[in-house]
PDB file of C-alpha atoms and ligand atoms in Angstrom:
ATOM      1  CA  MET A   1      71.373  -1.917  28.120  1.00  0.00           C
ATOM      2  CA  GLU A   2      67.908  -0.470  28.694  1.00  0.00           C
ATOM      3  CA  LYS A   3      66.724   2.932  29.976  1.00  0.00           C
ATOM      4  CA  PHE A   4      63.198   3.974  30.905  1.00  0.00           C
ATOM      5  CA  ILE A   5      61.871   7.512  30.712  1.00  0.00           C
ATOM      6  CA  ILE A   6      58.292   8.609  31.399  1.00  0.00           C
ATOM      7  CA  THR A   7      56.846  11.588  29.569  1.00  0.00           C
ATOM      8  CA  LYS A   8      53.680  13.306  30.738  1.00  0.00           C
ATOM      9  CA  SER A   9      52.827  15.220  27.572  1.00  0.00           C
ATOM     10  CA  LYS A  10      53.325  15.236  23.826  1.00  0.00           C
ATOM     11  CA  ASP A  11      55.734  18.160  24.242  1.00  0.00           C
ATOM     12  CA  GLU A  12      57.961  16.144  26.563  1.00  0.00           C
ATOM     13  CA  THR A  13      58.175  13.339  24.002  1.00  0.00           C
ATOM     14  CA  VAL A  14      59.066  15.906  21.329  1.00  0.00           C
ATOM     15  CA  ALA A  15      61.771  17.307  23.646  1.00  0.00           C
ATOM     16  CA  LEU A  16      63.178  13.822  24.139  1.00  0.00           C
ATOM     17  CA  GLY A  17      63.308  13.353  20.355  1.00  0.00           C
ATOM     18  CA  GLU A  18      65.126  16.686  20.114  1.00  0.00           C
ATOM     19  CA  ALA A  19      67.635  15.495  22.719  1.00  0.00           C
ATOM     20  CA  LEU A  20      68.323  12.294  20.811  1.00  0.00           C
ATOM     21  CA  ALA A  21      68.698  14.227  17.537  1.00  0.00           C
ATOM     22  CA  SER A  22      71.802  16.048  18.711  1.00  0.00           C
ATOM     23  CA  THR A  23      73.558  12.716  19.367  1.00  0.00           C
ATOM     24  CA  LEU A  24      72.730  11.149  15.978  1.00  0.00           C
ATOM     25  CA  ALA A  25      75.179  10.366  13.190  1.00  0.00           C
ATOM     26  CA  GLY A  26      74.702   9.281   9.575  1.00  0.00           C
ATOM     27  CA  GLY A  27      74.044   5.552   9.297  1.00  0.00           C
ATOM     28  CA  ASP A  28      72.137   5.316  12.582  1.00  0.00           C
ATOM     29  CA  VAL A  29      69.164   2.959  12.708  1.00  0.00           C
ATOM     30  CA  ILE A  30      66.407   3.494  15.263  1.00  0.00           C
ATOM     31  CA  LEU A  31      63.507   1.048  15.559  1.00  0.00           C
ATOM     32  CA  LEU A  32      60.206   2.349  16.943  1.00  0.00           C
ATOM     33  CA  LYS A  33      57.775  -0.039  18.611  1.00  0.00           C
ATOM     34  CA  GLY A  34      54.407   0.463  20.265  1.00  0.00           C
ATOM     35  CA  ASP A  35      50.704   0.474  19.473  1.00  0.00           C
ATOM     36  CA  LEU A  36      48.995   2.913  17.148  1.00  0.00           C
ATOM     37  CA  GLY A  37      48.863   6.283  18.918  1.00  0.00           C
ATOM     38  CA  ALA A  38      51.689   5.429  21.310  1.00  0.00           C
ATOM     39  CA  GLY A  39      53.775   8.392  20.154  1.00  0.00           C
ATOM     40  CA  LYS A  40      56.294   6.992  17.666  1.00  0.00           C
ATOM     41  CA  THR A  41      55.722   9.658  15.017  1.00  0.00           C
ATOM     42  CA  THR A  42      55.568  12.355  17.702  1.00  0.00           C
ATOM     43  CA  PHE A  43      59.038  11.336  18.868  1.00  0.00           C
ATOM     44  CA  VAL A  44      60.416  11.486  15.310  1.00  0.00           C
ATOM     45  CA  SER A  45      58.871  14.941  14.875  1.00  0.00           C
ATOM     46  CA  GLY A  46      61.139  16.143  17.700  1.00  0.00           C
ATOM     47  CA  VAL A  47      64.119  14.614  15.922  1.00  0.00           C
ATOM     48  CA  GLY A  48      63.223  16.386  12.675  1.00  0.00           C
ATOM     49  CA  LYS A  49      62.717  19.698  14.451  1.00  0.00           C
ATOM     50  CA  ALA A  50      66.144  19.547  16.107  1.00  0.00           C
ATOM     51  CA  LEU A  51      67.967  18.338  12.992  1.00  0.00           C
ATOM     52  CA  GLY A  52      66.464  21.227  11.053  1.00  0.00           C
ATOM     53  CA  ALA A  53      64.285  19.231   8.673  1.00  0.00           C
ATOM     54  CA  GLU A  54      62.645  21.364   5.957  1.00  0.00           C
ATOM     55  CA  SER A  55      59.113  20.542   7.094  1.00  0.00           C
ATOM     56  CA  ASN A  56      57.270  19.062  10.043  1.00  0.00           C
ATOM     57  CA  VAL A  57      57.546  15.302  10.324  1.00  0.00           C
ATOM     58  CA  ILE A  58      54.201  13.679   9.623  1.00  0.00           C
ATOM     59  CA  SER A  59      53.262  10.017   9.532  1.00  0.00           C
ATOM     60  CA  PRO A  60      54.668   8.280   6.445  1.00  0.00           C
ATOM     61  CA  THR A  61      52.032   5.535   6.647  1.00  0.00           C
ATOM     62  CA  PHE A  62      50.600   6.138   3.185  1.00  0.00           C
ATOM     63  CA  ASN A  63      53.992   6.745   1.593  1.00  0.00           C
ATOM     64  CA  ILE A  64      55.977   3.988   3.332  1.00  0.00           C
ATOM     65  CA  MET A  65      58.897   6.405   3.630  1.00  0.00           C
ATOM     66  CA  LYS A  66      59.416  10.130   3.993  1.00  0.00           C
ATOM     67  CA  CYS A  67      62.818  11.794   3.557  1.00  0.00           C
ATOM     68  CA  TYR A  68      64.006  15.107   4.971  1.00  0.00           C
ATOM     69  CA  PHE A  69      67.267  16.330   3.451  1.00  0.00           C
ATOM     70  CA  LYS A  70      67.754  19.893   4.683  1.00  0.00           C
ATOM     71  CA  GLY A  71      68.871  19.182   8.239  1.00  0.00           C
ATOM     72  CA  ARG A  72      72.284  18.529   9.786  1.00  0.00           C
ATOM     73  CA  ILE A  73      72.052  14.964   8.447  1.00  0.00           C
ATOM     74  CA  PRO A  74      69.305  13.422   6.278  1.00  0.00           C
ATOM     75  CA  LEU A  75      66.349  11.962   8.153  1.00  0.00           C
ATOM     76  CA  TYR A  76      64.631   8.876   6.739  1.00  0.00           C
ATOM     77  CA  HIS A  77      61.339   7.878   8.329  1.00  0.00           C
ATOM     78  CA  ILE A  78      59.949   4.509   7.312  1.00  0.00           C
ATOM     79  CA  ASP A  79      56.565   3.120   8.352  1.00  0.00           C
ATOM     80  CA  ALA A  80      56.568  -0.571   7.408  1.00  0.00           C
ATOM     81  CA  TYR A  81      53.025  -1.199   8.646  1.00  0.00           C
ATOM     82  CA  ARG A  82      51.499  -1.697   5.201  1.00  0.00           C
ATOM     83  CA  LEU A  83      54.384  -3.735   3.851  1.00  0.00           C
ATOM     84  CA  GLU A  84      53.719  -6.842   5.927  1.00  0.00           C
ATOM     85  CA  ASN A  85      56.838  -8.633   4.796  1.00  0.00           C
ATOM     86  CA  GLN A  86      56.424  -7.756   1.094  1.00  0.00           C
ATOM     87  CA  ASN A  87      59.185  -5.177   1.140  1.00  0.00           C
ATOM     88  CA  ILE A  88      62.112  -6.810  -0.403  1.00  0.00           C
ATOM     89  CA  GLU A  89      62.245  -5.159  -3.842  1.00  0.00           C
ATOM     90  CA  LEU A  90      61.633  -1.590  -2.689  1.00  0.00           C
ATOM     91  CA  GLY A  91      65.286  -0.700  -2.138  1.00  0.00           C
ATOM     92  CA  LEU A  92      64.767   0.400   1.460  1.00  0.00           C
ATOM     93  CA  ASP A  93      68.184  -1.050   2.265  1.00  0.00           C
ATOM     94  CA  GLU A  94      69.715   2.016   0.559  1.00  0.00           C
ATOM     95  CA  PHE A  95      68.378   4.143   3.396  1.00  0.00           C
ATOM     96  CA  ILE A  96      68.968   1.760   6.296  1.00  0.00           C
ATOM     97  CA  GLU A  97      72.554   2.397   7.399  1.00  0.00           C
ATOM     98  CA  GLY A  98      72.798   4.942   4.574  1.00  0.00           C
ATOM     99  CA  ASP A  99      73.985   8.548   4.855  1.00  0.00           C
ATOM    100  CA  GLY A 100      71.311   9.689   7.282  1.00  0.00           C
ATOM    101  CA  ALA A 101      69.518   8.636  10.453  1.00  0.00           C
ATOM    102  CA  CYS A 102      66.805   6.098   9.691  1.00  0.00           C
ATOM    103  CA  PHE A 103      63.745   5.718  11.946  1.00  0.00           C
ATOM    104  CA  ILE A 104      61.572   2.673  11.336  1.00  0.00           C
ATOM    105  CA  GLU A 105      58.031   2.192  12.652  1.00  0.00           C
ATOM    106  CA  TRP A 106      56.721  -1.415  12.632  1.00  0.00           C
ATOM    107  CA  PRO A 107      60.245  -2.797  12.023  1.00  0.00           C
ATOM    108  CA  ASP A 108      59.151  -6.407  12.462  1.00  0.00           C
ATOM    109  CA  PHE A 109      57.619  -6.270   8.977  1.00  0.00           C
ATOM    110  CA  ILE A 110      61.051  -5.704   7.432  1.00  0.00           C
ATOM    111  CA  ALA A 111      63.091  -7.808   9.851  1.00  0.00           C
ATOM    112  CA  PRO A 112      65.454  -9.209   7.179  1.00  0.00           C
ATOM    113  CA  LEU A 113      66.607  -5.673   6.325  1.00  0.00           C
ATOM    114  CA  LEU A 114      67.575  -4.669   9.877  1.00  0.00           C
ATOM    115  CA  PRO A 115      71.175  -4.526  11.115  1.00  0.00           C
ATOM    116  CA  ALA A 116      72.183  -6.288  14.350  1.00  0.00           C
ATOM    117  CA  GLU A 117      73.438  -3.029  15.871  1.00  0.00           C
ATOM    118  CA  ARG A 118      70.609  -0.561  16.429  1.00  0.00           C
ATOM    119  CA  LEU A 119      68.701   1.494  18.933  1.00  0.00           C
ATOM    120  CA  THR A 120      65.183   0.360  19.797  1.00  0.00           C
ATOM    121  CA  LEU A 121      62.556   2.638  21.324  1.00  0.00           C
ATOM    122  CA  SER A 122      59.420   0.954  22.684  1.00  0.00           C
ATOM    123  CA  ILE A 123      56.593   3.247  23.777  1.00  0.00           C
ATOM    124  CA  HIS A 124      53.796   2.181  26.117  1.00  0.00           C
ATOM    125  CA  ASN A 125      50.673   4.233  26.715  1.00  0.00           C
ATOM    126  CA  LEU A 126      50.224   4.440  30.505  1.00  0.00           C
ATOM    127  CA  GLY A 127      46.871   6.206  30.171  1.00  0.00           C
ATOM    128  CA  GLY A 128      46.031   9.857  29.597  1.00  0.00           C
ATOM    129  CA  ASP A 129      49.067  11.692  28.276  1.00  0.00           C
ATOM    130  CA  ASN A 130      51.560   9.500  30.123  1.00  0.00           C
ATOM    131  CA  ARG A 131      53.914   7.358  28.098  1.00  0.00           C
ATOM    132  CA  GLN A 132      56.747   5.068  29.109  1.00  0.00           C
ATOM    133  CA  LEU A 133      59.616   5.216  26.639  1.00  0.00           C
ATOM    134  CA  SER A 134      62.073   2.357  26.883  1.00  0.00           C
ATOM    135  CA  PHE A 135      65.372   2.734  25.008  1.00  0.00           C
ATOM    136  CA  SER A 136      67.536  -0.288  24.397  1.00  0.00           C
ATOM    137  CA  ALA A 137      70.875  -0.374  22.606  1.00  0.00           C
ATOM    138  CA  GLU A 138      72.487  -3.116  20.584  1.00  0.00           C
ATOM    139  CA  GLY A 139      76.072  -1.925  20.345  1.00  0.00           C
ATOM    140  CA  GLU A 140      78.267   0.520  22.223  1.00  0.00           C
ATOM    141  CA  HIS A 141      77.641   3.297  19.690  1.00  0.00           C
ATOM    142  CA  TYR A 142      73.954   3.386  20.616  1.00  0.00           C
ATOM    143  CA  GLU A 143      74.621   3.005  24.359  1.00  0.00           C
ATOM    144  CA  LYS A 144      76.568   6.256  24.181  1.00  0.00           C
ATOM    145  CA  GLU A 145      73.776   7.982  22.283  1.00  0.00           C
ATOM    146  CA  ILE A 146      71.218   6.980  24.918  1.00  0.00           C
ATOM    147  CA  MET A 147      73.438   8.273  27.730  1.00  0.00           C
ATOM    148  CA  LYS A 148      74.034  11.588  25.919  1.00  0.00           C
ATOM    149  CA  MET A 149      70.311  11.939  25.175  1.00  0.00           C
ATOM    150  CA  GLU A 150      69.438  11.475  28.867  1.00  0.00           C
ATOM    151  CA  GLU A 151      71.988  14.075  29.862  1.00  0.00           C
ATOM    152  CA  ILE A 152      70.681  16.621  27.352  1.00  0.00           C
ATOM    153  CA  TYR A 153      67.027  15.910  28.189  1.00  0.00           C
ATOM    154  CA  GLY A 154      67.780  16.227  31.916  1.00  0.00           C
ATOM    155  CA  THR A 155      69.293  19.695  31.508  1.00  0.00           C
ATOM    156  CA  ARG A 156      66.603  21.148  29.203  1.00  0.00           C
ATOM    157  CA  LYS A 157      64.905  24.375  30.253  1.00  0.00           C
TER     158      LYS A 157
HETATM  159  P1  ADP B 201      52.166   6.537  16.599  1.00  0.00           P
HETATM  160  O1  ADP B 201      53.112   7.047  15.559  1.00  0.00           O
HETATM  161  O2  ADP B 201      52.838   5.703  17.657  1.00  0.00           O
HETATM  162  O3  ADP B 201      50.974   5.838  16.017  1.00  0.00           O
HETATM  163  P2  ADP B 201      51.527   9.326  17.063  1.00  0.00           P
HETATM  164  O4  ADP B 201      52.804   9.972  17.472  1.00  0.00           O
HETATM  165  O5  ADP B 201      51.071   9.527  15.665  1.00  0.00           O
HETATM  166  O6  ADP B 201      51.586   7.774  17.429  1.00  0.00           O
HETATM  167  O7  ADP B 201      50.359   9.810  18.009  1.00  0.00           O
HETATM  168  C1  ADP B 201      50.489   9.930  19.402  1.00  0.00           C
HETATM  169  C2  ADP B 201      49.254  10.649  19.928  1.00  0.00           C
HETATM  170  O8  ADP B 201      49.254  10.662  21.368  1.00  0.00           O
HETATM  171  C3  ADP B 201      49.201  12.098  19.487  1.00  0.00           C
HETATM  172  O9  ADP B 201      47.855  12.445  19.248  1.00  0.00           O
HETATM  173  C4  ADP B 201      49.748  12.853  20.704  1.00  0.00           C
HETATM  174  O10 ADP B 201      49.263  14.165  20.796  1.00  0.00           O
HETATM  175  C5  ADP B 201      49.209  12.009  21.843  1.00  0.00           C
HETATM  176  N1  ADP B 201      50.010  12.074  23.082  1.00  0.00           N
HETATM  177  C6  ADP B 201      49.526  12.324  24.312  1.00  0.00           C
HETATM  178  N2  ADP B 201      50.470  12.273  25.248  1.00  0.00           N
HETATM  179  C7  ADP B 201      51.629  11.984  24.613  1.00  0.00           C
HETATM  180  C8  ADP B 201      52.967  11.773  25.055  1.00  0.00           C
HETATM  181  N3  ADP B 201      53.331  11.831  26.368  1.00  0.00           N
HETATM  182  N4  ADP B 201      53.887  11.469  24.114  1.00  0.00           N
HETATM  183  C9  ADP B 201      53.546  11.360  22.804  1.00  0.00           C
HETATM  184  N5  ADP B 201      52.293  11.543  22.320  1.00  0.00           N
HETATM  185  C10 ADP B 201      51.332  11.845  23.213  1.00  0.00           C
HETATM  186 MG1   MG B 202      53.142   6.693  13.452  1.00  0.00          MG
END
């Protein structure tokens, strides 16, 4: 199952992240794909805002992972870019399908740690502030989340 949504500004991508946030449950795994500057971290910032994270979500690139515990459920934000397949002893598996929602940028670098069931968001820069966000679900659980997200995003003010 795959759904495409185009956003025309950073704020719209944040709003879409907020819409997804309200559908999320502990243990969820969301993979984020797309070039540098596509909008992956921007999307997660909307998720953090709606969950009620204690601070703004910023790129975890230099930390590998950032955790936000104060929201409705914990938010784990991994950026595997600098790991390049040398991850295995870090214990990231504790956070993937753990008690919170786990968002992973550059997931291909930690492929062995990823569950078969997951939601994948691929973002393409269409030029200017336009982005195409493509959501694909592996598993019925994530299909439902995508459908709920669309509904909530469609009825936003
Ligand atoms: P990534 O994490 O994919 O490297 P970021 O989210 O850090 O990307 O950066 C995306 C950049 O693109 C930000 O500077 C943001 O303001 C800009 N931008 C412009 N239009 C959009 C849009 N429609 N959605 C998301 N970001 C956008
Ligand atoms: Mg990023």
